[in-house]
Amino acid sequence: MWKVIEGWNFWHKDFEKSVPREVTSEILKYMDGPEAIYLYGPRRAGKTTVCNQVMEKLAKKHGKHSCLYANFEEPAFSNILNTDFLDWIIDAHKSNFKKEPKFVFFDEIQNVPKWEKFVRSIVDRKKFKIIVTGSSAKLLSSEFSTSLGGRGFGFLVLPFSFREFKVATKNSNLEDYLITGGYPAVVLEKKKDKKTRLLEEYFETAIARDIAARYKVRDVKTLRTIAVYLLTNSGKRFSYNKLRSMTGLSFDAIRLYLGYLEDVYLTLQVPFFSYSMKKGMEKPRKYYAIDTGLQTAISKSFSLDLGRKLENSVAIELFRRGKELQYYSNSYEVDFVVKEGLEVSSINVCYSEKPPERELKSLEFFSKEHKVKFSLLLSGVKEIIRWLLSDKH
């Protein structure tokens, strides 16, 4: 087992070169305190790479042996995943290097039963800094933060932003990004057919392994049908009645399946904006793909529909920036209502350089009816590119 651990670490070899991730510099700001760090986001979005980039920075200051890394999707560990094994890994590091590690990185920690209590005990003892990653929103962001009681910081790791995409691919444009998406291995792959195969594999793994196996879903065919439907109709409003007539599932089962798809970061839910929670819940919802490349590969649509993909890319970027998203529809449409405390902002996205008058009028009507912090009309490819390349709202 120790040989396997050695193979994952960089104690006797150079760190691998990779595209710098923006979240890495943010994480490094929180490495001095005793709090745990947890990274969450889609499978294959680059959480392991982010860990390696953080370790490389730490190794320059504290030495390579200061860091200990283990990936719990390693097949050799499949029959021994428990908290005793976690203790063994740390003890083995101490035995081999005559000192405990300063920083422990446990990748895909959700595969280890009762991992939350283990991490909390580490934080309580303050013996070393612990960083964990996982591909489940519920398991990491909610259960973990609850278990730690405010003694941890979470960081969302999504596929490449357009800014990172431009660093990774020279001479690329926004259309390339919308079609390819941001999954690192897909972006860096040269062969077009292999890009699609990778995205299809990510989708099937999320359905079969991350949802069906984890949550004991028997009707995998219907689950896959709902997922494909949402990705095909990304950004469009739909009702539970529509899915019920299409699948024959009960409303409770549909809500459960939709929750699973969000949990593994295949989709991003955008509910209706209302000051009344009940009214908001009653209205149709929108679901966006968490990656436009994934949407391209899985969608049953025969059109690229770059305008809708642009809107989807804005939704992803707002989510990346930590915004709470909703939409509004009455006699006019607002693509995104962004809640920040008691204040709201409104954003419309239009592919055309000369947007229809209704796009601006919708923002004006919404501003008059609600206490709006500011409104933004993103119109035309050039303006949307500028916004995506910025790091501001």
Coordinates of C-alpha atoms in Angstrom, one line a residue, residues 83-326:
T83 CA -10.9 5.7 8.9
D84 CA -8.3 3.2 10.3
F85 CA -6.8 3.2 6.9
L86 CA -6.6 7.0 6.9
D87 CA -4.7 6.8 10.2
W88 CA -2.4 4.1 8.8
I89 CA -1.5 6.4 5.8
I90 CA -0.5 9.2 8.2
D91 CA 1.4 6.9 10.5
A92 CA 3.2 5.3 7.5
H93 CA 4.4 8.8 6.4
K94 CA 5.7 9.5 9.9
S95 CA 7.4 6.1 10.0
N96 CA 9.1 6.6 6.6
F97 CA 10.1 10.3 7.0
K98 CA 10.5 10.4 10.8
K99 CA 8.0 13.2 11.1
E100 CA 4.3 13.9 10.5
P101 CA 3.2 15.7 7.4
K102 CA 2.3 19.4 7.7
F103 CA -0.4 19.1 5.0
V104 CA -2.6 16.1 4.2
F105 CA -4.5 15.9 0.9
F106 CA -7.3 13.3 0.7
D107 CA -8.8 13.2 -2.8
E108 CA -12.4 11.9 -3.4
I109 CA -12.9 11.5 0.4
Q110 CA -16.6 10.7 0.1
N111 CA -15.6 7.1 -0.8
V112 CA -14.4 6.6 2.8
P113 CA -17.2 5.8 5.3
K114 CA -17.4 8.2 8.3
W115 CA -14.8 10.5 6.8
E116 CA -16.5 13.6 8.3
K117 CA -15.8 12.5 11.9
F118 CA -12.2 11.7 11.0
V119 CA -11.6 15.1 9.5
R120 CA -13.3 16.9 12.4
S121 CA -11.0 15.1 14.8
I122 CA -7.9 16.2 12.8
V123 CA -9.1 19.8 12.9
D124 CA -9.8 19.6 16.7
R125 CA -6.3 18.2 17.3
K126 CA -4.6 20.8 15.1
K127 CA -1.8 18.4 14.3
F128 CA -1.6 19.3 10.6
K129 CA -3.6 21.0 7.9
I130 CA -6.1 18.8 6.1
I131 CA -7.4 19.3 2.6
V132 CA -10.1 17.1 1.1
T133 CA -11.9 16.9 -2.2
G134 CA -15.1 15.3 -3.4
S135 CA -17.4 15.1 -6.4
S136 CA -20.7 15.4 -4.5
A137 CA -22.2 18.7 -3.6
K138 CA -24.3 17.3 -0.8
L139 CA -21.6 15.2 0.8
L140 CA -19.0 17.9 0.8
S141 CA -20.5 21.4 0.8
S142 CA -23.4 20.7 3.2
E143 CA -22.6 17.7 5.3
F144 CA -19.0 18.6 5.7
S145 CA -19.6 22.2 6.7
T146 CA -22.3 21.1 9.1
S147 CA -20.0 18.5 10.7
L148 CA -17.1 21.1 11.1
G149 CA -19.3 23.7 12.5
G150 CA -17.7 26.6 10.7
R151 CA -14.1 25.2 11.0
G152 CA -13.6 24.8 7.3
F153 CA -13.4 26.7 4.1
G154 CA -14.9 25.4 0.8
F155 CA -13.8 26.1 -2.7
L156 CA -15.8 25.2 -5.9
V157 CA -13.6 23.8 -8.7
L158 CA -15.4 23.9 -12.0
P159 CA -14.1 23.1 -15.5
F160 CA -11.9 25.9 -17.1
S161 CA -13.4 29.4 -17.2
F162 CA -13.0 31.2 -20.5
R163 CA -10.0 33.0 -19.0
E164 CA -8.3 29.6 -18.2
F165 CA -9.4 28.2 -21.6
K166 CA -7.6 31.1 -23.3
V167 CA -4.4 30.3 -21.4
A168 CA -4.7 26.6 -22.2
T169 CA -5.5 27.0 -25.9
K170 CA -3.7 29.7 -28.0
N171 CA -5.5 31.4 -30.8
S172 CA -8.9 30.0 -29.6
N173 CA -12.1 32.0 -29.7
L174 CA -15.4 32.0 -27.8
E175 CA -17.1 29.7 -30.2
D176 CA -14.4 27.1 -29.6
Y177 CA -15.1 27.4 -25.8
L178 CA -18.8 27.1 -26.2
I179 CA -18.5 23.9 -28.3
T180 CA -15.6 22.3 -26.4
G181 CA -16.4 23.4 -22.9
G182 CA -13.9 23.6 -20.1
Y183 CA -13.1 20.1 -18.9
P184 CA -9.3 20.2 -18.8
A185 CA -8.6 16.8 -20.5
V186 CA -11.1 17.6 -23.2
V187 CA -9.7 21.1 -23.9
L188 CA -6.1 19.7 -24.1
E189 CA -7.1 16.8 -26.3
K190 CA -6.2 17.3 -30.0
K191 CA -8.6 14.8 -31.6
K192 CA -12.2 16.0 -32.1
D193 CA -13.7 12.5 -31.9
K194 CA -11.8 11.7 -28.7
K195 CA -13.1 15.0 -27.1
T196 CA -16.6 13.7 -27.6
R197 CA -15.8 10.3 -26.3
L198 CA -14.3 11.8 -23.2
L199 CA -17.4 13.9 -22.5
E200 CA -19.7 10.9 -23.1
E201 CA -17.7 8.9 -20.7
Y202 CA -17.9 11.7 -18.0
F203 CA -21.7 11.7 -18.5
E204 CA -22.1 7.9 -18.2
T205 CA -19.8 7.8 -15.2
A206 CA -21.9 10.5 -13.4
I207 CA -25.1 8.6 -14.2
A208 CA -24.0 5.0 -13.5
R209 CA -21.4 5.5 -10.7
D210 CA -22.0 8.8 -9.0
I211 CA -25.8 8.6 -9.0
A212 CA -27.1 5.0 -9.7
A213 CA -24.6 3.2 -7.5
R214 CA -24.4 5.8 -4.7
Y215 CA -28.1 6.3 -4.4
K216 CA -29.3 2.8 -5.4
V217 CA -31.3 4.1 -8.3
R218 CA -32.8 1.1 -10.2
D219 CA -34.4 2.9 -13.1
V220 CA -31.2 4.1 -14.7
K221 CA -32.7 4.3 -18.1
T222 CA -35.3 7.0 -17.0
L223 CA -32.6 8.8 -15.0
R224 CA -30.5 9.0 -18.2
T225 CA -33.5 10.1 -20.2
I226 CA -34.2 13.0 -17.8
A227 CA -30.5 14.0 -17.9
V228 CA -30.4 14.1 -21.6
Y229 CA -33.6 16.0 -21.8
L230 CA -32.3 18.7 -19.4
L231 CA -29.0 19.1 -21.3
T232 CA -30.9 19.2 -24.7
N233 CA -33.2 21.9 -23.4
S234 CA -30.6 23.8 -21.3
G235 CA -31.8 27.2 -20.3
K236 CA -35.4 26.5 -21.2
R237 CA -38.3 26.6 -18.8
F238 CA -40.0 23.3 -18.0
S239 CA -42.5 21.9 -15.6
Y240 CA -42.7 18.8 -13.5
N241 CA -45.9 17.9 -15.4
K242 CA -43.8 17.8 -18.6
L243 CA -41.4 15.3 -17.1
R244 CA -44.1 13.3 -15.5
S245 CA -46.0 12.8 -18.8
M246 CA -42.7 11.9 -20.5
T247 CA -41.4 9.4 -17.9
G248 CA -44.4 8.3 -15.9
L249 CA -42.6 9.0 -12.6
S250 CA -44.2 10.5 -9.6
F251 CA -43.5 14.2 -8.7
D252 CA -41.4 13.0 -5.7
A253 CA -39.3 10.7 -7.9
I254 CA -38.7 13.5 -10.4
R255 CA -37.6 15.9 -7.7
L256 CA -35.3 13.3 -6.4
Y257 CA -33.7 12.6 -9.8
L258 CA -33.3 16.3 -10.5
G259 CA -31.6 16.7 -7.1
Y260 CA -29.2 13.9 -8.0
L261 CA -28.2 15.5 -11.3
E262 CA -27.4 18.8 -9.5
D263 CA -25.5 16.9 -6.8
V264 CA -23.0 15.5 -9.3
Y265 CA -22.8 18.8 -11.2
L266 CA -24.4 17.7 -14.5
T267 CA -26.9 20.5 -14.2
L268 CA -27.4 23.9 -12.6
Q269 CA -30.9 24.8 -11.4
V270 CA -32.2 28.4 -11.8
P271 CA -35.6 28.9 -10.1
F272 CA -38.1 31.6 -10.7
F273 CA -37.5 34.9 -8.8
S274 CA -40.1 35.9 -6.3
Y275 CA -40.1 37.4 -2.8
S276 CA -42.6 34.6 -2.0
M277 CA -40.9 31.3 -1.6
K278 CA -44.2 29.5 -2.2
K279 CA -44.8 31.3 -5.5
G280 CA -41.2 30.7 -6.6
M281 CA -41.5 27.0 -5.9
E282 CA -44.8 26.8 -7.9
K283 CA -43.3 28.3 -11.1
P284 CA -41.4 26.4 -13.8
R285 CA -37.6 26.2 -13.4
K286 CA -34.7 26.4 -15.7
Y287 CA -31.7 24.0 -15.8
Y288 CA -28.4 24.8 -17.4
A289 CA -25.6 22.5 -18.3
I290 CA -22.6 22.8 -15.9
D291 CA -20.4 22.7 -19.1
T292 CA -21.3 23.7 -22.6
G293 CA -19.1 21.0 -24.1
L294 CA -20.9 18.3 -22.1
Q295 CA -24.2 19.8 -23.4
T296 CA -22.9 19.7 -27.0
A297 CA -21.8 16.0 -26.7
I298 CA -25.0 14.7 -24.9
S299 CA -27.7 17.0 -26.4
K300 CA -30.1 15.5 -28.9
S301 CA -30.5 18.8 -30.6
F302 CA -29.4 19.1 -34.3
S303 CA -28.5 22.7 -33.9
L304 CA -25.5 24.3 -32.1
D305 CA -27.7 27.3 -31.0
L306 CA -24.7 29.4 -30.1
G307 CA -27.1 32.1 -28.6
R308 CA -28.4 29.7 -26.0
K309 CA -24.8 28.4 -25.3
L310 CA -23.7 32.0 -24.7
E311 CA -26.5 32.3 -22.1
N312 CA -25.4 29.0 -20.6
S313 CA -21.8 30.2 -20.4
V314 CA -22.9 33.3 -18.5
A315 CA -24.9 31.1 -16.1
I316 CA -21.8 29.0 -15.4
E317 CA -19.6 32.0 -14.9
L318 CA -22.1 33.6 -12.5
F319 CA -22.2 30.3 -10.6
R320 CA -18.4 30.2 -10.5
R321 CA -18.4 33.7 -9.0
G322 CA -20.6 32.4 -6.2
K323 CA -23.8 34.1 -7.3
E324 CA -27.3 32.9 -6.4
L325 CA -29.2 32.8 -9.6
Q326 CA -32.9 33.1 -10.5

